[in-house]
mmCIF file of C-alpha atoms in Angstrom:
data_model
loop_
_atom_site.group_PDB
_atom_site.id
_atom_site.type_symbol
_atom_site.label_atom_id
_atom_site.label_comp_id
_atom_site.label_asym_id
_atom_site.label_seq_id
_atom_site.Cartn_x
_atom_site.Cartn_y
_atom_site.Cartn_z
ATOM 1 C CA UNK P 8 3.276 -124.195 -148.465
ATOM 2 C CA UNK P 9 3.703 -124.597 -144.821
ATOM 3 C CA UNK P 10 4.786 -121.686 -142.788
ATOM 4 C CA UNK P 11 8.066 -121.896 -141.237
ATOM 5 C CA UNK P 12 8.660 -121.543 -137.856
ATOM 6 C CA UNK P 13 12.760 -121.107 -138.173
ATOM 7 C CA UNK P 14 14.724 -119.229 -140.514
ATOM 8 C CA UNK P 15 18.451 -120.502 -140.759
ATOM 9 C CA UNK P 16 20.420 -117.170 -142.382
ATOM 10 C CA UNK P 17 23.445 -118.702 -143.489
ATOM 11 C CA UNK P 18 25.951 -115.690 -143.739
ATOM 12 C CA UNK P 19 29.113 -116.443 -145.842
ATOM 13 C CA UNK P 20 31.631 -113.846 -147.610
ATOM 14 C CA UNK P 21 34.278 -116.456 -150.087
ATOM 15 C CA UNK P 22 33.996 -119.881 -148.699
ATOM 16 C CA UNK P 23 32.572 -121.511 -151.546
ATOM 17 C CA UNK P 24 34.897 -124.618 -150.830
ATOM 18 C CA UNK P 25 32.785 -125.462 -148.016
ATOM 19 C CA UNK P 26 29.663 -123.301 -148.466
ATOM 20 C CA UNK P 27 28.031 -126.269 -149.471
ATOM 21 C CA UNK P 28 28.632 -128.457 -146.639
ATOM 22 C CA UNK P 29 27.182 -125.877 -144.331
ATOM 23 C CA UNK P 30 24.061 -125.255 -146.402
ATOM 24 C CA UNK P 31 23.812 -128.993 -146.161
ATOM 25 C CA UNK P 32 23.675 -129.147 -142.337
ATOM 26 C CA UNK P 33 21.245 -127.262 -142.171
ATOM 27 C CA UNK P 34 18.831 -128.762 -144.570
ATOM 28 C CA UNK P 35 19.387 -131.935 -142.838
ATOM 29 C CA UNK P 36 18.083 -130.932 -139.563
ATOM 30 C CA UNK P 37 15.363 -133.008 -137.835
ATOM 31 C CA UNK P 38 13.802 -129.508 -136.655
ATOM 32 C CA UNK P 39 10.272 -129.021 -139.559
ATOM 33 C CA UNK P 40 9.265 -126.365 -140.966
ATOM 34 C CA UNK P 41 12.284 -124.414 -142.045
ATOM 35 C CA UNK P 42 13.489 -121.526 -144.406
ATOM 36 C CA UNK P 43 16.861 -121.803 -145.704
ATOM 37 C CA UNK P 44 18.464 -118.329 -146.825
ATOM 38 C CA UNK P 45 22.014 -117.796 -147.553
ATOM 39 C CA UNK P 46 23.083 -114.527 -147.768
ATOM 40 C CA UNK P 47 26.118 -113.709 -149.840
ATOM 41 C CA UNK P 48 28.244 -110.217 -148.481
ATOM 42 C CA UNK P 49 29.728 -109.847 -151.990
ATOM 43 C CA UNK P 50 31.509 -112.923 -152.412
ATOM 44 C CA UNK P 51 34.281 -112.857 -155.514
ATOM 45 C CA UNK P 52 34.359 -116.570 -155.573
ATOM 46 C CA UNK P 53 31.903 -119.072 -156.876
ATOM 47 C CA UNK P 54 29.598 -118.826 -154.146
ATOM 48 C CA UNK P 55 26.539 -118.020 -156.352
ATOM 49 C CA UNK P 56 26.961 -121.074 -158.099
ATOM 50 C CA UNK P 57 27.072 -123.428 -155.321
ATOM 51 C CA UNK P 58 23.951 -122.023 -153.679
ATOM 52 C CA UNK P 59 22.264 -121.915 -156.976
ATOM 53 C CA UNK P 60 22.969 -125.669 -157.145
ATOM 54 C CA UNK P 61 20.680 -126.404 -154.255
ATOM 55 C CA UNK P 62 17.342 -125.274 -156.527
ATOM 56 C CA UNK P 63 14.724 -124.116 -154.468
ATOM 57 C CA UNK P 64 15.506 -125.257 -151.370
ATOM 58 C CA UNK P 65 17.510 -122.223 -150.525
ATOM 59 C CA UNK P 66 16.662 -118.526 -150.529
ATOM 60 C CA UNK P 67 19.575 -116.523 -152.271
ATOM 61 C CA UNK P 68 20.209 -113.068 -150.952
ATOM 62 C CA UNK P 69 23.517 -111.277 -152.731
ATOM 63 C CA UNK P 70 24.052 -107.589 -151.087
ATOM 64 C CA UNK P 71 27.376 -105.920 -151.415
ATOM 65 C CA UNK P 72 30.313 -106.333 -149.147
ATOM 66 C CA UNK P 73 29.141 -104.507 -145.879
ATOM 67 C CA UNK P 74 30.175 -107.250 -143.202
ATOM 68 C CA UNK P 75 28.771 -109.741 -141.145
ATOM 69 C CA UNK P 76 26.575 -107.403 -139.240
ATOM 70 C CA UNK P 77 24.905 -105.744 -142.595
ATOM 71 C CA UNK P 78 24.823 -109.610 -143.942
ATOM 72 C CA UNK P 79 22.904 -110.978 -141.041
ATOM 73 C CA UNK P 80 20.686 -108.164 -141.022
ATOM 74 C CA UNK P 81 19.266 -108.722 -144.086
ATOM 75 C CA UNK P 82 18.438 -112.173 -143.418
ATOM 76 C CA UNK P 83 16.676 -110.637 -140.537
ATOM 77 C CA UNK P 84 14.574 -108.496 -142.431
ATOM 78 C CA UNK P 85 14.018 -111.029 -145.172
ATOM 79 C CA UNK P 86 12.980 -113.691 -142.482
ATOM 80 C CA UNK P 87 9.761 -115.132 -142.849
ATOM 81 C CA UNK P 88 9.560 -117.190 -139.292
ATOM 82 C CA UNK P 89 8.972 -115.745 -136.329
ATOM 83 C CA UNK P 90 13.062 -117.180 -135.274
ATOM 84 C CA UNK P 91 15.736 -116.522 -136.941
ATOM 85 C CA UNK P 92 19.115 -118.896 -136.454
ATOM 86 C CA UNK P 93 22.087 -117.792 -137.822
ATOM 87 C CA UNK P 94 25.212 -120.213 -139.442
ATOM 88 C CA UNK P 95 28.938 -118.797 -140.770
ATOM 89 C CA UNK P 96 29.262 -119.971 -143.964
ATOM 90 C CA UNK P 97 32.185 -122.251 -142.990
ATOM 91 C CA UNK P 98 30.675 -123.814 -139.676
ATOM 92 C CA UNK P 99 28.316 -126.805 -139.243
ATOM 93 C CA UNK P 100 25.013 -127.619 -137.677
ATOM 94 C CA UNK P 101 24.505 -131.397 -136.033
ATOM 95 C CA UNK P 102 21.196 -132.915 -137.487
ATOM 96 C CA UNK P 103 19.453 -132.369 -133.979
ATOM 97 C CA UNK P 104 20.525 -128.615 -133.141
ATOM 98 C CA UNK P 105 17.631 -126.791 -134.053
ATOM 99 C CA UNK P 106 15.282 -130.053 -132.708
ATOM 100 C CA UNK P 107 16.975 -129.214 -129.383
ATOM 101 C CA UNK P 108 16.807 -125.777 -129.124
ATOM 102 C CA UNK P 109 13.640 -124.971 -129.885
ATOM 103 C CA UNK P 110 12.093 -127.661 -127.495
ATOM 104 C CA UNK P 111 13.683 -125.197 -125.304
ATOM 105 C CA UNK P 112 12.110 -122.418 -126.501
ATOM 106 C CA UNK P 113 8.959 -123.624 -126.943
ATOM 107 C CA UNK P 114 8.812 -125.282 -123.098
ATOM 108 C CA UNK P 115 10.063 -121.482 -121.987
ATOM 109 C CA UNK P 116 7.634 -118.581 -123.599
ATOM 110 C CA UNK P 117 9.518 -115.795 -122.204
ATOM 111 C CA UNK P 118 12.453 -116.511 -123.848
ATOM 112 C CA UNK P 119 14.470 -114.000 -126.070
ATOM 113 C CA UNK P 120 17.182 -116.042 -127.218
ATOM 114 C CA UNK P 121 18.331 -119.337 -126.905
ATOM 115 C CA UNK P 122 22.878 -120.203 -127.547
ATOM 116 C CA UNK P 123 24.218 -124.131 -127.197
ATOM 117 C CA UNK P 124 28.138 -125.737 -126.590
ATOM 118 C CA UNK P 125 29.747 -125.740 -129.367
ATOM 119 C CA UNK P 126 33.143 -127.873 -130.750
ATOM 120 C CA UNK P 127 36.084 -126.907 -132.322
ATOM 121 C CA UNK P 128 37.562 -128.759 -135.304
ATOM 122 C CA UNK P 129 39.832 -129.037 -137.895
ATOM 123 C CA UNK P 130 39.277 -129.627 -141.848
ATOM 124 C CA UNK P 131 39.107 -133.449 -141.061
ATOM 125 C CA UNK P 132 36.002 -132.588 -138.436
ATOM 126 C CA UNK P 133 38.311 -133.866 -135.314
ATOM 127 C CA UNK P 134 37.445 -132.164 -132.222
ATOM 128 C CA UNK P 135 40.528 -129.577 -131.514
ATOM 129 C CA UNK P 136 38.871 -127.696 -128.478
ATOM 130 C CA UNK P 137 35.646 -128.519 -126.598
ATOM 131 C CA UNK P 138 33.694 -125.032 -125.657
ATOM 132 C CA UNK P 139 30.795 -125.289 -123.488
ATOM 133 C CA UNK P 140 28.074 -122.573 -122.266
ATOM 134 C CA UNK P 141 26.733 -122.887 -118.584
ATOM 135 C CA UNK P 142 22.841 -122.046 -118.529
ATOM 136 C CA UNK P 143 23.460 -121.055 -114.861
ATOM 137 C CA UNK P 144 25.694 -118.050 -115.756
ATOM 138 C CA UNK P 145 23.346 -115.887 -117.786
ATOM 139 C CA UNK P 146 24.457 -112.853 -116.865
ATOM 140 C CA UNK P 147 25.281 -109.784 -118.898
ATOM 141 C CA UNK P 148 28.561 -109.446 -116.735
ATOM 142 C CA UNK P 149 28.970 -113.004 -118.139
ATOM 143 C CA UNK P 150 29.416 -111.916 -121.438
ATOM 144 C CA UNK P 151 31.407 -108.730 -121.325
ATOM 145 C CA UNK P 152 33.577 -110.670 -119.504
ATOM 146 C CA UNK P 153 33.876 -112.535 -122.627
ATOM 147 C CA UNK P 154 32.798 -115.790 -120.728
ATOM 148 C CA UNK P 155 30.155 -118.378 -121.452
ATOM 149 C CA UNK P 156 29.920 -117.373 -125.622
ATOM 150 C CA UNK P 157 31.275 -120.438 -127.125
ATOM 151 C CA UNK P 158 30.491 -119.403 -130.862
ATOM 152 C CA UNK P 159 27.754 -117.362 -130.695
ATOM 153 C CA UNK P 160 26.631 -116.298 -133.968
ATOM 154 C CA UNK P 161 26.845 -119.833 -135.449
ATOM 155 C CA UNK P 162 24.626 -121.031 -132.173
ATOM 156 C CA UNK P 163 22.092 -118.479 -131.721
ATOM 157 C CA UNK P 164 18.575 -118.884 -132.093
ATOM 158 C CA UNK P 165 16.795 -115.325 -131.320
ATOM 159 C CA UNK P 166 13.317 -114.200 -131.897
ATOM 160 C CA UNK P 167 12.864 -112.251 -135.011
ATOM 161 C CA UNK P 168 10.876 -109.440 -133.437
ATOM 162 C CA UNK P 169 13.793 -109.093 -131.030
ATOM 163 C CA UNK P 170 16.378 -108.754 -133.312
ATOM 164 C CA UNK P 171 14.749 -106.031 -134.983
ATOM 165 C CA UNK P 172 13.519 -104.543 -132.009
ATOM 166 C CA UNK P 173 17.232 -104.328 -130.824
ATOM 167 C CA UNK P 174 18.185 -102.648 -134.394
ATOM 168 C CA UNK P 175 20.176 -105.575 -135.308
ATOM 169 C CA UNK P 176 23.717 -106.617 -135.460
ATOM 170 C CA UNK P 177 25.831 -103.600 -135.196
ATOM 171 C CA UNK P 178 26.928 -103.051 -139.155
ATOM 172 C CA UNK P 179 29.727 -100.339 -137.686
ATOM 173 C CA UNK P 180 31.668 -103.363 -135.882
ATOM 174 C CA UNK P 181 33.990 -104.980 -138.719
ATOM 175 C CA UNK P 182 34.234 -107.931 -135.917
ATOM 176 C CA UNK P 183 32.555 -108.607 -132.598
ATOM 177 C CA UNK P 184 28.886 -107.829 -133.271
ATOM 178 C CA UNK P 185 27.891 -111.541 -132.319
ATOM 179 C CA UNK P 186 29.205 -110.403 -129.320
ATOM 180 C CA UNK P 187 27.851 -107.259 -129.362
ATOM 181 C CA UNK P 188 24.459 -108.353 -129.789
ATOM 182 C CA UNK P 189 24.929 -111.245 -127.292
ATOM 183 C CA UNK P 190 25.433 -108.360 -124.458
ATOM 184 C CA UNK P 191 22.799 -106.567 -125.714
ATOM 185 C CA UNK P 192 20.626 -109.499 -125.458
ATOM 186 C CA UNK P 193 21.188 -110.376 -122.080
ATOM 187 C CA UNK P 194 20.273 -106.730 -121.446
ATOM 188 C CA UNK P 195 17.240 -106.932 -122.808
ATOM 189 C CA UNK P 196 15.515 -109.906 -121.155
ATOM 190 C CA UNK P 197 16.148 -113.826 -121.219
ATOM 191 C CA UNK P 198 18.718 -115.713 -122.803
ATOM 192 C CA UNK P 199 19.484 -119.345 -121.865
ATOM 193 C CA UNK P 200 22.062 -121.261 -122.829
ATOM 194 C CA UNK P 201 21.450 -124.859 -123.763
ATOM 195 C CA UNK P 202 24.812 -127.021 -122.739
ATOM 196 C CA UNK P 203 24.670 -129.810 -125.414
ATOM 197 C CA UNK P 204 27.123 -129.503 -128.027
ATOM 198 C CA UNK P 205 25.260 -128.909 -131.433
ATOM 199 C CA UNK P 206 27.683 -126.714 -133.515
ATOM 200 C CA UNK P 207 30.804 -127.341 -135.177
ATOM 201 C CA UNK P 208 32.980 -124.487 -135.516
ATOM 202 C CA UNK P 209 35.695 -124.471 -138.180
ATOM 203 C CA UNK P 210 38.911 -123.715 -136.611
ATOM 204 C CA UNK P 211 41.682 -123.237 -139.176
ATOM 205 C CA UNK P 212 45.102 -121.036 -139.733
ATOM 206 C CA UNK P 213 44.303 -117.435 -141.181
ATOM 207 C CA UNK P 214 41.178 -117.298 -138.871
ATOM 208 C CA UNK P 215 40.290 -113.404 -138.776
ATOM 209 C CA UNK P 216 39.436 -113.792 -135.258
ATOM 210 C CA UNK P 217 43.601 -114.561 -134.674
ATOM 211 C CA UNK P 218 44.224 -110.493 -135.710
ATOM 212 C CA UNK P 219 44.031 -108.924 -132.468
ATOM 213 C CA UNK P 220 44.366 -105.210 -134.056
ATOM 214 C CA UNK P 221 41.022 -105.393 -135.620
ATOM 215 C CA UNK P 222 39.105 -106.295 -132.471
ATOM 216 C CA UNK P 223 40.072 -102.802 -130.746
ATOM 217 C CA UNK P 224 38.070 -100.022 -132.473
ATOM 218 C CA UNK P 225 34.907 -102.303 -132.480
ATOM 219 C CA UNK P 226 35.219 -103.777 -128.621
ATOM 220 C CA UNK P 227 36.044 -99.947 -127.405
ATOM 221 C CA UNK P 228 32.475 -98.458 -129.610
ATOM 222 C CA UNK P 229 30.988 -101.107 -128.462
ATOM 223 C CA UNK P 230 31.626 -101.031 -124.749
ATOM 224 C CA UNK P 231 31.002 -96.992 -125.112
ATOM 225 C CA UNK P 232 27.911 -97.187 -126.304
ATOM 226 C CA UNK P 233 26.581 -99.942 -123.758
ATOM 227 C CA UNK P 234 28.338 -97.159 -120.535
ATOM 228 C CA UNK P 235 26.779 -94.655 -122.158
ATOM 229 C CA UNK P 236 22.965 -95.629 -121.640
ATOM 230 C CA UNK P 237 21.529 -93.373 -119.172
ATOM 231 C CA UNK P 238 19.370 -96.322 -118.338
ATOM 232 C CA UNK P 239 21.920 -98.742 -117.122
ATOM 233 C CA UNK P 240 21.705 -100.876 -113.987
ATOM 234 C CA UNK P 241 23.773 -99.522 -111.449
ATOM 235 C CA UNK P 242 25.283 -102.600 -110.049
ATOM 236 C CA UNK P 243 26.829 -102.877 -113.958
ATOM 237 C CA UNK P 244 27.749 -99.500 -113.829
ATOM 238 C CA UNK P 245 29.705 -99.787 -110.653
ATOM 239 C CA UNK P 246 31.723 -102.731 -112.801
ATOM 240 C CA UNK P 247 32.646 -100.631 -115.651
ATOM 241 C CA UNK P 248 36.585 -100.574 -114.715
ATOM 242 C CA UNK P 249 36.411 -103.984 -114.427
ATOM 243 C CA UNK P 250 34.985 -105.222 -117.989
ATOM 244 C CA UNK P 251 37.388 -102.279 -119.819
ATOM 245 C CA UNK P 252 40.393 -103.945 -117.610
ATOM 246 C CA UNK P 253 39.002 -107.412 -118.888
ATOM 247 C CA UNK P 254 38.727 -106.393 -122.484
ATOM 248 C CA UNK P 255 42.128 -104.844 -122.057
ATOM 249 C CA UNK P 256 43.528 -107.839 -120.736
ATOM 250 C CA UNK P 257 42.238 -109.665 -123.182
ATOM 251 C CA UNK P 258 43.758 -107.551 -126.366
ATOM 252 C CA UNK P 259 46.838 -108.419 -123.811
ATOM 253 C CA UNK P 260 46.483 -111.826 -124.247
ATOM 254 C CA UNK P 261 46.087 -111.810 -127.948
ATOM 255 C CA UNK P 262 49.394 -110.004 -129.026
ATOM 256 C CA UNK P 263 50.859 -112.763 -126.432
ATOM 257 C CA UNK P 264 49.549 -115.806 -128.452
ATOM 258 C CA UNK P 265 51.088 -113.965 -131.795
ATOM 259 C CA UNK P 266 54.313 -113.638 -129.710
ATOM 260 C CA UNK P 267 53.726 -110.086 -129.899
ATOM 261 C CA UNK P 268 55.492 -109.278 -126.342
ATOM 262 C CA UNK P 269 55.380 -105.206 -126.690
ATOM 263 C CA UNK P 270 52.025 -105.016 -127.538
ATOM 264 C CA UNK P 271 50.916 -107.357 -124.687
ATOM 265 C CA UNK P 272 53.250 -105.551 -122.215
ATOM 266 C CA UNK P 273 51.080 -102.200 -123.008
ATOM 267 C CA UNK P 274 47.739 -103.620 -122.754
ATOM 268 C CA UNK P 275 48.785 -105.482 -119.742
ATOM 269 C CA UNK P 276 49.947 -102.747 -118.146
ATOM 270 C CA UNK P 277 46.803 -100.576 -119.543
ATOM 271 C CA UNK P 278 44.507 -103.192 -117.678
ATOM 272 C CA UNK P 279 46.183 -103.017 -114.568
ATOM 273 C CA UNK P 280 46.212 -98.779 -114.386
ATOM 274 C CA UNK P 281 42.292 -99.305 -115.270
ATOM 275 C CA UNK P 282 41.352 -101.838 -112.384
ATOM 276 C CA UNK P 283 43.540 -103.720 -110.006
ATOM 277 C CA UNK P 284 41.262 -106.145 -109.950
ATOM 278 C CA UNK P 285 42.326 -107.971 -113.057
ATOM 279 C CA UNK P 286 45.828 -109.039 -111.338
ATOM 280 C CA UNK P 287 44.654 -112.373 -111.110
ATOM 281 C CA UNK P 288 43.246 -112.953 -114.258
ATOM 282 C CA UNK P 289 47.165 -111.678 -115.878
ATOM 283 C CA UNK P 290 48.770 -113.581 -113.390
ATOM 284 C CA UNK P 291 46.973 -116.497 -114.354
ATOM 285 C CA UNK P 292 47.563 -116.472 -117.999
ATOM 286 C CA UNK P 293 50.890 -117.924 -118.506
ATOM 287 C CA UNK P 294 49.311 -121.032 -116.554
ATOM 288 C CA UNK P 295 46.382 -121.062 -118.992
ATOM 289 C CA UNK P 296 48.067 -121.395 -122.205
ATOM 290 C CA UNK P 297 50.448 -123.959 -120.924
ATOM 291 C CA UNK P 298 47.260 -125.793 -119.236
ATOM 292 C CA UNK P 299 45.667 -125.699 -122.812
ATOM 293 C CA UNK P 300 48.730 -126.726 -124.621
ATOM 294 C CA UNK P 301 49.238 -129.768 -122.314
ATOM 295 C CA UNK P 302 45.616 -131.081 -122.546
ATOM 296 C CA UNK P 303 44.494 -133.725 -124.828
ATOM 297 C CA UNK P 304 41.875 -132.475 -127.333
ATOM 298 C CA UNK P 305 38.632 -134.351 -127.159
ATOM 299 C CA UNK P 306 39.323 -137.911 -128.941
ATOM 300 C CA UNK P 307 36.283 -137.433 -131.438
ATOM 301 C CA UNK P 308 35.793 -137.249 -134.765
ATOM 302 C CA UNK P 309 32.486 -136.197 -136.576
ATOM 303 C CA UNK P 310 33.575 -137.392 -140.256
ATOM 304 C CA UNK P 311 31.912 -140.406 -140.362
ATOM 305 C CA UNK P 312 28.821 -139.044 -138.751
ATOM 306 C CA UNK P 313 29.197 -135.796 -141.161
ATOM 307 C CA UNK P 314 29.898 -137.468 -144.219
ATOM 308 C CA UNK P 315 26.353 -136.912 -146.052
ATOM 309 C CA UNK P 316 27.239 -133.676 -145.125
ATOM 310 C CA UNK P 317 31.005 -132.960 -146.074
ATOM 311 C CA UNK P 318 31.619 -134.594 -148.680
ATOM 312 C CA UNK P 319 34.733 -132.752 -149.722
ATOM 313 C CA UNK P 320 35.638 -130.711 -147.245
ATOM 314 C CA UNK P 321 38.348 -128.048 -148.463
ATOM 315 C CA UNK P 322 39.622 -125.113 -146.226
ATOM 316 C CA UNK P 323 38.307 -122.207 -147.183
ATOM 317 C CA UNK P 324 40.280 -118.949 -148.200
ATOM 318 C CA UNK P 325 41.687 -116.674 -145.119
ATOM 319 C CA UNK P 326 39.455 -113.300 -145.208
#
């Protein structure tokens, strides 16, 4: 048998009502050879029956529940490519993504890590929200600015020897290791951003990503470890008010989306006592949720083009 040269670690946790369109986008990718392994964090559902349906084409892992970081970890260890590209069990992959990327990888031999645009859609597959990456804004202050990182996990394609060189996703962050790891990353050497839009990301009500609350223990370890390398540059350093104001103003911004006006009066008000420098970005977001409200979403719709793919498509279960 062939050796593959990509591993696609499909990470899922009770989405077995669309688990299977997932797995399918990924075995219909132009992009040859390539492992398949879906790893299940200890799903209650019916997930092992719907990978099991797929034979031998797909690698089953089953670990208990530990997270996305412990899931995706495994399917690093277990990899047998040299790159590893990761999928959430509820996104999709376009046929050419992985054709795409890695012609960028393989033109480029320094690079680390390779991330793409990615879309936002509904059950139906209609584009809600079009989120693009600019290659010219690489930058580490990039991403803890939570800029440029469209849907990282379900876009990254990363060198296997890198991953584990890094020690992985971080298993103690119950959320925001894909971002965690995309700093970390951009730390460590090169990692481009492709701007064509080769991801689908699954946008739906109950998204864990809408709790604000559980993104504050993991973004505050997670900034405190990165301050707290003795080896950092110094012209990050010097910025360290700056990114803790943005990730302030950020939480800010959450609890205002859920309406939650206390909460986003404290954080506000933490951001501004942290760095001055962030007045802008508050004063601005009013301005940006009514800009984002009065644009037209993207007139597309992938469900013809999908429909090998999804042939049922069902919204999965809020987690």
């Amino acid at each position: 048998m062939e050796k593959p040269l990509v591993s696609a670690v499909v990470v899922t946790y009770n989405k077995a009502g669309v688990l299977a369109d997932s797995i399918r986008s990924v075995l219909r990718q132009t992009y040859r050879p390539l492992e398949v392994l879906v790893v299940d964090d200890g799903s209650t559902d019916t997930t092992p029956q719907v990978v099991r349906s797929f034979g031998d084409r797909v690698r089953y892992l089953r670990k208990e529940n530990g997270g996305e970081g412990s899931a995706r970890n495994l399917g690093i260890r277990e990899a047998r490519a040299p790159w590893v590209a990761f999928l959430d069990g509820d996104d999709l992959w376009l046929p050419h993504k992985l054709e795409v990327q890695m012609g960028v990888c393989e033109r480029a031999r320094d690079l680390l890590a390779v991330q793409c645009s990615a879309y936002c859609v509904n059950d139906r597959l209609e584009v809600i929200e079009a989120r693009s990456c600019v290659p010219a804004r690489d930058r580490l202050l990039d991403f803890l600015l939570f800029n440029n990182l469209p849907a990282f996990a379900s876009t990254l394609v990363a060198q296997r020897d890198v991953l584990l060189r890094l020690g992985g996703f971080g298993e103690d962050l119950v959320i925001l290791s894909d971002w965690d790891m995309a700093c970390r990353l951009a730390r460590a050497g090169t990692l481009r951003s492709v701007p064509d839009f080769l991801v689908l990301y699954r946008h739906y009500p109950g998204n864990r990503s809408r709790n604000v609350e559980i993104h504050i223990r993991p973004g505050v370890r997670s900034l405190a470890r990165l301050f707290a390398a003795p080896n950092l540059d110094p012209w990050l350093r010097k910025r360290e008010p700056q990114v803790w104001a943005r990730f302030y103003a950020m939480l800010a911004g959450g609890y205002a989306r859920n309406r939650n006006w206390r909460g986003a009066l404290a954080w506000s008000w933490k951001a501004l006592w942290t760095s001055p420098a962030v007045v802008p970005y508050l004063a601005c977001m009013p301005l940006r949720r009514l800009m984002h409200r009065l644009r037209p979403p993207p007139r597309i719709s992938f469900c013809d083009i999908m429909e090998p793919v999804c042939r049922a498509p069902k919204l999965p279960r809020a987690t």
